[in-house]
Short mmCIF file of C-alpha atoms in Angstrom, two decimals:
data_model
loop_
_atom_site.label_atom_id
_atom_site.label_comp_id
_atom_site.label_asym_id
_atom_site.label_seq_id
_atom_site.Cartn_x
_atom_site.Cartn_y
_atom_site.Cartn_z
CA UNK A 1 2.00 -4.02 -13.66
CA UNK A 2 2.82 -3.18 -10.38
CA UNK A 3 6.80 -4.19 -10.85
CA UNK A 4 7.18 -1.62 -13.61
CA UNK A 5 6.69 1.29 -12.11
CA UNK A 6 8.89 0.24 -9.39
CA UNK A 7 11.82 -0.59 -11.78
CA UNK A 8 11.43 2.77 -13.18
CA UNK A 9 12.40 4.11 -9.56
CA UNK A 10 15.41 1.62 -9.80
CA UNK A 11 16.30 3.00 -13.17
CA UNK A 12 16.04 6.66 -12.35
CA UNK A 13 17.58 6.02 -8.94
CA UNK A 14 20.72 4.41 -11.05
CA UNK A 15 21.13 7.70 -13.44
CA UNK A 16 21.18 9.67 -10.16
CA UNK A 17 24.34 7.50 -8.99
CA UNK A 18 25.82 7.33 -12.58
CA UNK A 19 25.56 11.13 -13.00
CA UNK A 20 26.57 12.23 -9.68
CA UNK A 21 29.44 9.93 -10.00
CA UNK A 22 30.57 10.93 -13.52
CA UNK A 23 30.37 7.48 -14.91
CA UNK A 24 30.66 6.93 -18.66
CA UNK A 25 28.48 3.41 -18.93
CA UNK A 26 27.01 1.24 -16.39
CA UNK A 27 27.93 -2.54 -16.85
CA UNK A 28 25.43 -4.34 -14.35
CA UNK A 29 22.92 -3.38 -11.63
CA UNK A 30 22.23 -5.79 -8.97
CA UNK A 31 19.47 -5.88 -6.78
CA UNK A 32 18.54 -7.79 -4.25
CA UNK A 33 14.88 -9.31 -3.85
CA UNK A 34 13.09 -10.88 -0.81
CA UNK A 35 11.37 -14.03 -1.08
CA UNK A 36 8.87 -12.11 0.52
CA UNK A 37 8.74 -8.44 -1.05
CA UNK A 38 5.96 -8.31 -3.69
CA UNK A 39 8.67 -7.77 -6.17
CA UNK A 40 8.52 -10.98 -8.86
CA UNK A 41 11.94 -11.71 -10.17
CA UNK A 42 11.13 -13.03 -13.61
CA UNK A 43 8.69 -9.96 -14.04
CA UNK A 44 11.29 -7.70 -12.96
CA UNK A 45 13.71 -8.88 -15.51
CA UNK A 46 10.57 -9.14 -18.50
CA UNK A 47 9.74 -5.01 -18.07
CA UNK A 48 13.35 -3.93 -17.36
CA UNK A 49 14.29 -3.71 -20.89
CA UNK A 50 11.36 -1.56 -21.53
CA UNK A 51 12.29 1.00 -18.53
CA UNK A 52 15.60 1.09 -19.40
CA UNK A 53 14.48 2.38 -23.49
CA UNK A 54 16.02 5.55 -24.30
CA UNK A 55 18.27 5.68 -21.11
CA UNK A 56 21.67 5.44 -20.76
CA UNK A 57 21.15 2.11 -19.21
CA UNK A 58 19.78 0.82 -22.18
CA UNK A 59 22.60 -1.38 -22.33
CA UNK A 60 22.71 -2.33 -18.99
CA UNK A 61 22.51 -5.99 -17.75
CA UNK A 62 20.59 -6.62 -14.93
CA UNK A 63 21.31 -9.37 -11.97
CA UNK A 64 19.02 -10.38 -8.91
CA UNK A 65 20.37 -11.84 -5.70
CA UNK A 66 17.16 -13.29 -3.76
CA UNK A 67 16.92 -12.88 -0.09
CA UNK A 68 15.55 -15.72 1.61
CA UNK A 69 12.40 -15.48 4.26
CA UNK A 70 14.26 -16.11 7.34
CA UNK A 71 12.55 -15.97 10.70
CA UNK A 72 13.88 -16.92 14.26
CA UNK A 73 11.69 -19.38 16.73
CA UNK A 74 11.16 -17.50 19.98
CA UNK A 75 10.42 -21.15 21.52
CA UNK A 76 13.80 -22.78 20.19
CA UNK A 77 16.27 -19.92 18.88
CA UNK A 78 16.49 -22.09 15.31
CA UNK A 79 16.08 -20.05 12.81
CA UNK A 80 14.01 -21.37 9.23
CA UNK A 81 12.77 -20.83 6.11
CA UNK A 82 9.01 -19.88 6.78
CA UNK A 83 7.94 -20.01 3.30
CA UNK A 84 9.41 -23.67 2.56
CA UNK A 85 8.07 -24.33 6.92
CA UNK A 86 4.47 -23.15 5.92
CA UNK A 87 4.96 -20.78 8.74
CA UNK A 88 5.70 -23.29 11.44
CA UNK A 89 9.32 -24.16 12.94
CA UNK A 90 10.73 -27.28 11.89
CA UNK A 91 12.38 -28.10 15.37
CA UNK A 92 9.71 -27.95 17.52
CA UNK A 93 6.39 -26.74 15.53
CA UNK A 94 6.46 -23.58 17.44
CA UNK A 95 4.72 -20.98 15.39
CA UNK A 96 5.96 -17.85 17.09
CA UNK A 97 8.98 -16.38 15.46
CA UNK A 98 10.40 -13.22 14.37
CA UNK A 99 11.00 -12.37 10.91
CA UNK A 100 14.90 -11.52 10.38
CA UNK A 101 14.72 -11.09 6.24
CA UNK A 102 12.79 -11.09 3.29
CA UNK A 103 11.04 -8.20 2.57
CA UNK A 104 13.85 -6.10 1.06
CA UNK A 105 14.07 -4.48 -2.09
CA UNK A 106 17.23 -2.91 -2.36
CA UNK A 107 19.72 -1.70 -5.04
CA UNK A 108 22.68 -3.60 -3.91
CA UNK A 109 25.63 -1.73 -6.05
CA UNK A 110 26.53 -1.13 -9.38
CA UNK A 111 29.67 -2.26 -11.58
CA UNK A 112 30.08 0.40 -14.10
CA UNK A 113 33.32 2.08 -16.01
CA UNK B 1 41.03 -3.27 -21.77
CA UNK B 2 38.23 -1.37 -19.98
CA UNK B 3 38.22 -0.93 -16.25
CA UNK B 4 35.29 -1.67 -14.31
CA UNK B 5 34.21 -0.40 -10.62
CA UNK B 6 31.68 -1.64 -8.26
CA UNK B 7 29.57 1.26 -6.52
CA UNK B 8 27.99 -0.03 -3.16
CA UNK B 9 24.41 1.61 -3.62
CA UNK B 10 22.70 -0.29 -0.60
CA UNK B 11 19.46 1.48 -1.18
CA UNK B 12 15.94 0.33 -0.57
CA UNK B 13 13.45 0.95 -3.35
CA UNK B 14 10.63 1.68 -0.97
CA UNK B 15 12.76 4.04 1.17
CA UNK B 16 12.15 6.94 -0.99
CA UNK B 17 8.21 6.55 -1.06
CA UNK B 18 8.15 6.10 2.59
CA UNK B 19 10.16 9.32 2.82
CA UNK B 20 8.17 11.08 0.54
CA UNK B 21 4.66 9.87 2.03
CA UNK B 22 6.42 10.82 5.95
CA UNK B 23 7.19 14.33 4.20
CA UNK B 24 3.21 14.55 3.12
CA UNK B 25 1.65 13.65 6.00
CA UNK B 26 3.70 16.30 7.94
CA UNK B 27 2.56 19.07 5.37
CA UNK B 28 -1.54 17.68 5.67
CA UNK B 29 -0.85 17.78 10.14
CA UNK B 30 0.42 21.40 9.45
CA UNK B 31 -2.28 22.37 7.07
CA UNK B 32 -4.50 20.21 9.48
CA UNK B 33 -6.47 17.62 6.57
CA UNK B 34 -6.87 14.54 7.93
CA UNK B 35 -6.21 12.15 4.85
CA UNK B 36 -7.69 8.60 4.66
CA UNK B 37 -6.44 6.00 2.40
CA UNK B 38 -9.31 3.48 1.65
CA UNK B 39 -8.49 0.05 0.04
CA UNK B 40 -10.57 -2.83 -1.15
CA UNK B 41 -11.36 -5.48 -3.44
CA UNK B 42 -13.36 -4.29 -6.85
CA UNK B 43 -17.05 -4.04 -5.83
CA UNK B 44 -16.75 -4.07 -2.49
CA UNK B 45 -18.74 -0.84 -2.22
CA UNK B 46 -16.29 1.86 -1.52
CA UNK B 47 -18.22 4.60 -3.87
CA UNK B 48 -21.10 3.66 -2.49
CA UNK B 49 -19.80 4.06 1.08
CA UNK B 50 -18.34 7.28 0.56
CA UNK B 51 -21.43 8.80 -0.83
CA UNK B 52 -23.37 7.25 2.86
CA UNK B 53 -20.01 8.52 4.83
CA UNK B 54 -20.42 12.36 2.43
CA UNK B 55 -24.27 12.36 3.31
CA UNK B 56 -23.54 12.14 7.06
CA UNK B 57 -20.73 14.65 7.77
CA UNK B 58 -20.95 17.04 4.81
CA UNK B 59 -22.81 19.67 6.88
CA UNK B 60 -20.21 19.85 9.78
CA UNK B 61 -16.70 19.14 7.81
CA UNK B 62 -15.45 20.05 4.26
CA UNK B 63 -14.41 16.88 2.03
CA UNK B 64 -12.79 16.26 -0.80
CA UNK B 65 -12.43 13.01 -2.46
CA UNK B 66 -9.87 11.23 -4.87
CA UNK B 67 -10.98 8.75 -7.11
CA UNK B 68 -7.96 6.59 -8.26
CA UNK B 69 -8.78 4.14 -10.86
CA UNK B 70 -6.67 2.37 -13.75
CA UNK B 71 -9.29 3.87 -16.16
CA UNK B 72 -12.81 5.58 -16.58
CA UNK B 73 -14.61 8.32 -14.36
CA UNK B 74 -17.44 6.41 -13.50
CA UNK B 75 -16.56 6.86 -9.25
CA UNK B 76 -15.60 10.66 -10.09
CA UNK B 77 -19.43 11.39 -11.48
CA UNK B 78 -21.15 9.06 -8.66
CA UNK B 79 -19.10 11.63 -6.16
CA UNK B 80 -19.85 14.48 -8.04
CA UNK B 81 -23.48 14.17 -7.88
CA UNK B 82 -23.17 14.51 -3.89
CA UNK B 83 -22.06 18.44 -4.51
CA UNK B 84 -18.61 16.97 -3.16
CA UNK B 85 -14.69 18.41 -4.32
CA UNK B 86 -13.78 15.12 -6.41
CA UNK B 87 -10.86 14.53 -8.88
CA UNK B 88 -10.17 11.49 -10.74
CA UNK B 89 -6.88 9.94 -11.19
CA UNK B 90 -5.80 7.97 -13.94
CA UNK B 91 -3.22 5.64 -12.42
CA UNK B 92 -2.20 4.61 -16.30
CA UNK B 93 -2.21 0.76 -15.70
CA UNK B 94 -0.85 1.07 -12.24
CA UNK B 95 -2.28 -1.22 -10.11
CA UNK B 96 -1.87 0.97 -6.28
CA UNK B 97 -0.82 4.67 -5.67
CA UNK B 98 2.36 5.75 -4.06
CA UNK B 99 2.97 9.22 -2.37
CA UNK B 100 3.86 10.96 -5.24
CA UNK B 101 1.00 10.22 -6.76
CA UNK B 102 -1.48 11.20 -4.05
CA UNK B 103 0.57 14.25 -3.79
CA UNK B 104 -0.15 15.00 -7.48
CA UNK B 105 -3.78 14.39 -6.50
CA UNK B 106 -4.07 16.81 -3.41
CA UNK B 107 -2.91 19.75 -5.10
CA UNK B 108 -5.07 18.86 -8.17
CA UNK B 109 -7.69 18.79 -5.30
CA UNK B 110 -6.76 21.94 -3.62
CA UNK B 111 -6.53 21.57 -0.36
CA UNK B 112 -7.26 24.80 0.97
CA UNK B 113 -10.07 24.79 3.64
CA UNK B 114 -10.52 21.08 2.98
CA UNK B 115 -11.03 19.05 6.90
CA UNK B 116 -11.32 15.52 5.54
CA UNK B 117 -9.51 13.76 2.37
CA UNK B 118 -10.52 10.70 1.08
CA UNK B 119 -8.33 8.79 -1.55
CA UNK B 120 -10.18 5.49 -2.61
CA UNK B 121 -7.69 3.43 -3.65
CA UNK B 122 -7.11 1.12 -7.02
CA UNK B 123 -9.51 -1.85 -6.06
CA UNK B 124 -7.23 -4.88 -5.71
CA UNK B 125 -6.30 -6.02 -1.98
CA UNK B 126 -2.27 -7.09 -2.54
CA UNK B 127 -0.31 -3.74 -3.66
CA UNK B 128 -1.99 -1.03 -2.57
CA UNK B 129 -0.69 -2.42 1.31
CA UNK B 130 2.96 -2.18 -0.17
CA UNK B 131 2.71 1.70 -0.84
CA UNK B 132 2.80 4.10 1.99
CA UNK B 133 0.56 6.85 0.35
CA UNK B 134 1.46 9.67 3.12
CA UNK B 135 -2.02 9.43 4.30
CA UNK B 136 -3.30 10.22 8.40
CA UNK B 137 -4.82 6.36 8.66
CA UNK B 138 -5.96 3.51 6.27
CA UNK B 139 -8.85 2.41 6.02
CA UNK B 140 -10.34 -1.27 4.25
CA UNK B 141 -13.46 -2.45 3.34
CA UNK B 142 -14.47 -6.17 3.14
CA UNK B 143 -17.84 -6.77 2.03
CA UNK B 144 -19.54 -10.29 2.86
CA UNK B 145 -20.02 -11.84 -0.29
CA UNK B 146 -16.14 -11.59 -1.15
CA UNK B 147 -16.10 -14.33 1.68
CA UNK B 148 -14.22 -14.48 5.68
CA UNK B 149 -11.19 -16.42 4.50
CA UNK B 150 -9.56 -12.75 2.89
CA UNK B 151 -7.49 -12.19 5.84
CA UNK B 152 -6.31 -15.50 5.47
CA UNK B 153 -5.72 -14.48 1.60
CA UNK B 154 -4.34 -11.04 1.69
CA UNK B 155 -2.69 -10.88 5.66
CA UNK B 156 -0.82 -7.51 5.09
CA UNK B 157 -3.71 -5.54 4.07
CA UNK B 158 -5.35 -7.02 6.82
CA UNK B 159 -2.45 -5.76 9.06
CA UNK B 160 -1.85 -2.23 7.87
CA UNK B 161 -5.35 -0.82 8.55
CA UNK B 162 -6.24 1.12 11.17
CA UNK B 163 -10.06 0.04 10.60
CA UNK B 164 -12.33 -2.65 8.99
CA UNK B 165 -15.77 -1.87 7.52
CA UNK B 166 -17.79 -5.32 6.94
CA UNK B 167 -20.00 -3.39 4.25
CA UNK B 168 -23.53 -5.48 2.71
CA UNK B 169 -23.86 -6.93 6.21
CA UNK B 170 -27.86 -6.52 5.22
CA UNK B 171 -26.87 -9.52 2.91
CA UNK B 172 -25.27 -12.06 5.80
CA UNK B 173 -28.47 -14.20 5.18
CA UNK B 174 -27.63 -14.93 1.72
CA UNK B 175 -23.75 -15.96 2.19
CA UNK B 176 -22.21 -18.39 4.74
CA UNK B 177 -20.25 -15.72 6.04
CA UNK B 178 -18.76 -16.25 9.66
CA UNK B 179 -18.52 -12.66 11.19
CA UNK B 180 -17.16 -13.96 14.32
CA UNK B 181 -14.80 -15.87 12.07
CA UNK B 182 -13.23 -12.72 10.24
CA UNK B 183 -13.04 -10.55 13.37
CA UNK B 184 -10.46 -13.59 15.07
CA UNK B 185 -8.66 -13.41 11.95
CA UNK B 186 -8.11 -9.96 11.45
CA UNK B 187 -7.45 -9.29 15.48
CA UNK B 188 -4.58 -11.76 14.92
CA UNK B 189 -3.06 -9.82 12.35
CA UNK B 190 -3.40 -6.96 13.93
CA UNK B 191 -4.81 -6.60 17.39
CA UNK B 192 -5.13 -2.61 17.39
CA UNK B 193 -7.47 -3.19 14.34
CA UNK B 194 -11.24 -1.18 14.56
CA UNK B 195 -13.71 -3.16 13.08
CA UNK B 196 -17.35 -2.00 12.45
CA UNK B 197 -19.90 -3.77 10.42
CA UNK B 198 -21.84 -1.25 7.52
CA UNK B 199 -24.31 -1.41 5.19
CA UNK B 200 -23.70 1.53 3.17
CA UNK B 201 -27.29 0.20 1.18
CA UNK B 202 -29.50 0.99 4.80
CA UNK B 203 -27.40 2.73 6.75
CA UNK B 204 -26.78 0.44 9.40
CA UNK B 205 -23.43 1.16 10.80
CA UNK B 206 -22.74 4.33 9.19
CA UNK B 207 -23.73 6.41 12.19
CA UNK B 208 -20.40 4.61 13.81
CA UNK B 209 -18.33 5.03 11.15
CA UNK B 210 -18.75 8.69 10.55
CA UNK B 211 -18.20 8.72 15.05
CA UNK B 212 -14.75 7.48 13.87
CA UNK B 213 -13.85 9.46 11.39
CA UNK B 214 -15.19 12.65 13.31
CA UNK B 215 -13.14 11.28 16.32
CA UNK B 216 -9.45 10.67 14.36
CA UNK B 217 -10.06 13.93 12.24
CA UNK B 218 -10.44 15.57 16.08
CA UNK B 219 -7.20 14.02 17.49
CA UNK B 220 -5.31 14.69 14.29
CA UNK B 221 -5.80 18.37 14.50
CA UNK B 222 -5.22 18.23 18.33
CA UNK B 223 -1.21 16.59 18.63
#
C-alpha cells in the first residue's frame, strides 16, 4: 500500500495549513494527480477515509484533478498525449520529445471555513 | 449560511521527502558515510550479494547494513552471521522506504565510525525508484532468470541507478537471457549507467564491484 502512506503526508500536510491558518473545518482538499505519478486515483480515494480516522479531516471530502502526460516533439513542436501515443508523436512518428507534465503530485488548495 | 475560503496550497507531496533525503545526505558527506541504496526484485540475491560484497571489504572499511523488509528478520540474521553492524526495519506493510525512514534506521544503526552504509531496499522494482531515500548513490540488481525485458518493464528504476549488477550470471546457460540485449536497454535509459555482471554464488565479478564501491566511497569523502 504504497498510496497510503503517501496520503498520510497529504493529511498531516493539510492539519499543518488548517492549524497555522486558524481554520475551524476543512470542506474539500483537492489534489492534483499525474497520469504518470505512481499515485492511483481510485486507491487514493479507497485509503483516504482510513487516514483521515480520528483527524479533524475526518469529515473532509476529497477531489482529484488528473494531470495529463503531455510531452513536446523535438522533430515537429506538436505536443501529445504519450500515454494514449504509446510513446510516439502522432504528427510525424518522431519519438524524441520532452516531457512537459505528468508526474506531479501536488496539494492543489483547500476550501475550508 | 457558512462561509467558505479556498487556500492555494500548491505543494508537491514528494517535495518534502526530497528535502528531507537532500538534508540527510548532507549530514552522511559531513560525517563522511557513504550510503548506498540497493533495490531489486524479491530473490534477486541482494543478501546474498552483500554477504560476497561484506567478505571482500570488511578488513579495510567499517559497514553497517539495513535490512528493510515488510516483515520477518530472516536478511538481518544472514548479515549478522558475517560479524557485520545490521538492523532490521519493519516497513509495516510499506512497500519502499522514504528518507525519514532510513533516517530512523541510521541512528538505530549508529553511525559513528561507520565508512560504508548499505540499506537493501523492500524487494519490488516500481516504488522504491519514487522515494529519494537521502542516500550517496543507488544501486540495482537484476539477476538473469527474472529475464532482459525488466528495463523494458520497470524504465525508472532502470534510470535512477547509478549501477547495474547482472547477479547468477553463472546461470546464463540455463535461461535465454540476452546480456547484450539488457545492457542497450538500460544505456538508453540512462547512458551514465555502470553495469557489471556478478555472481555473488562464485565470485565472479565481485572483485569489480567492491573496485566500485571502494572508488565512490573514496570520491565521496574527497568533494
Amino acid at each position: 500500500m504504497h498510496e497510503l502512506g503517501v496520503v498520510i503526508g497529504v493529511v498531516n500536510k493539510v492539519i499543518q495549513v488548517a492549524e497555522s491558518n486558524q481554520l475551524q473545518s476543512v470542506d474539500t482538499i483537492v489534489l492534483q494527480i499525474g497520469q504518470l505519478s505512481s499515485m492511483i486515483p481510485s486507491y487514493i480515494q479507497a485509503c483516504y477515509p482510513a487516514a483521515v480516522d480520528g483527524t479533524m479531516l475526518e469529515q473532509t471530502k476529497l477531489e482529484i484533478e488528473i494531470l495529463p502526460a503531455n510531452a513536446m516533439c523535438k522533430a515537429c513542436h506538436q505536443v501529445f498525449n504519450i500515454i494514449e501515443n504509446r510513446s510516439q508523436c502522432p504528427h510525424c512518428e518522431g519519438d524524441d520529445w520532452g516531457l512537459l507534465s505528468g508526474k506531479e503530485f501536488i496539494i492543489k488548495e483547500i476550501i475550508a471555513q | 449560511m457558512d462561509t467558505f475560503k479556498t487556500l492555494e496550497i500548491k505543494e508537491s507531496v514528494f517535495e518534502n521527502n526530497n528535502i528531507q533525503a537532500d538534508l540527510l545526505r548532507d549530514e552522511l558527506k559531513q560525517e563522511k558515510v557513504f550510503l548506498l541504496n540497493l533495490m531489486s526484485s524479491p530473490g534477486s540475491g541482494k543478501t546474498t550479494t552483500l554477504v560476497r560484497t561484506i567478505e571482500t571489504l570488511k578488513d579495510e572499511m567499517n559497514i553497517g547494513i539495513m535490512e528493510a523488509d515488510i516483515d520477518s528478520d530472516v536478511d538481518a540474521h544472514t548479515i549478522a552471521q558475517t560479524g557485520t553492524r545490521v538492523i532490521q526495519l519493519h516497513t509495516g506493510g510499506m512497500c519502499h522506504l522514504d528518507a525519514d525512514m532510513t533516517r530512523q534506521g541510521l541512528s538505530g544503526l549508529n553511525i559513528d565510525k561507520l565508512d560504508l552504509a548499505i540499506l537493501e531496499n523492500v524487494g519490488n522494482l516500481v516504488c522504491p525508484a519514487e522515494f529519494d531515500t537521502g542516500a550517496s548513490k543507488n544501486a540495482m540488481i537484476l539477476s538473469v532468470p527474472e529475464g532482459d525485458d525488466k528495463p523494458l518493464k520497470y524504465p525508472l528504476m532502470f534510470s535512477i541507478v547509478d549501477v547495474l549488477l547482472i547477479n547468477k550470471i553463472d546461470a546464463i546457460g540455463f535461461f535465454d537471457f540476452d546480456l547484450e540485449a539488457v545492457i542497450h536497454r538500460a544505456r538508453k535509459l540512462n547512458p551514465n549507467i555502470t553495469i557489471i555482471p556478478i555472481s555473488a554464488k562464485t565470485g565472479e565479478g565481485i572483485g569489480e564491484w567492491a573496485d566500485w564501491l571502494r572508488n565512490q566511497t573514496r570520491l565521496w569523502n574527497q568533494s
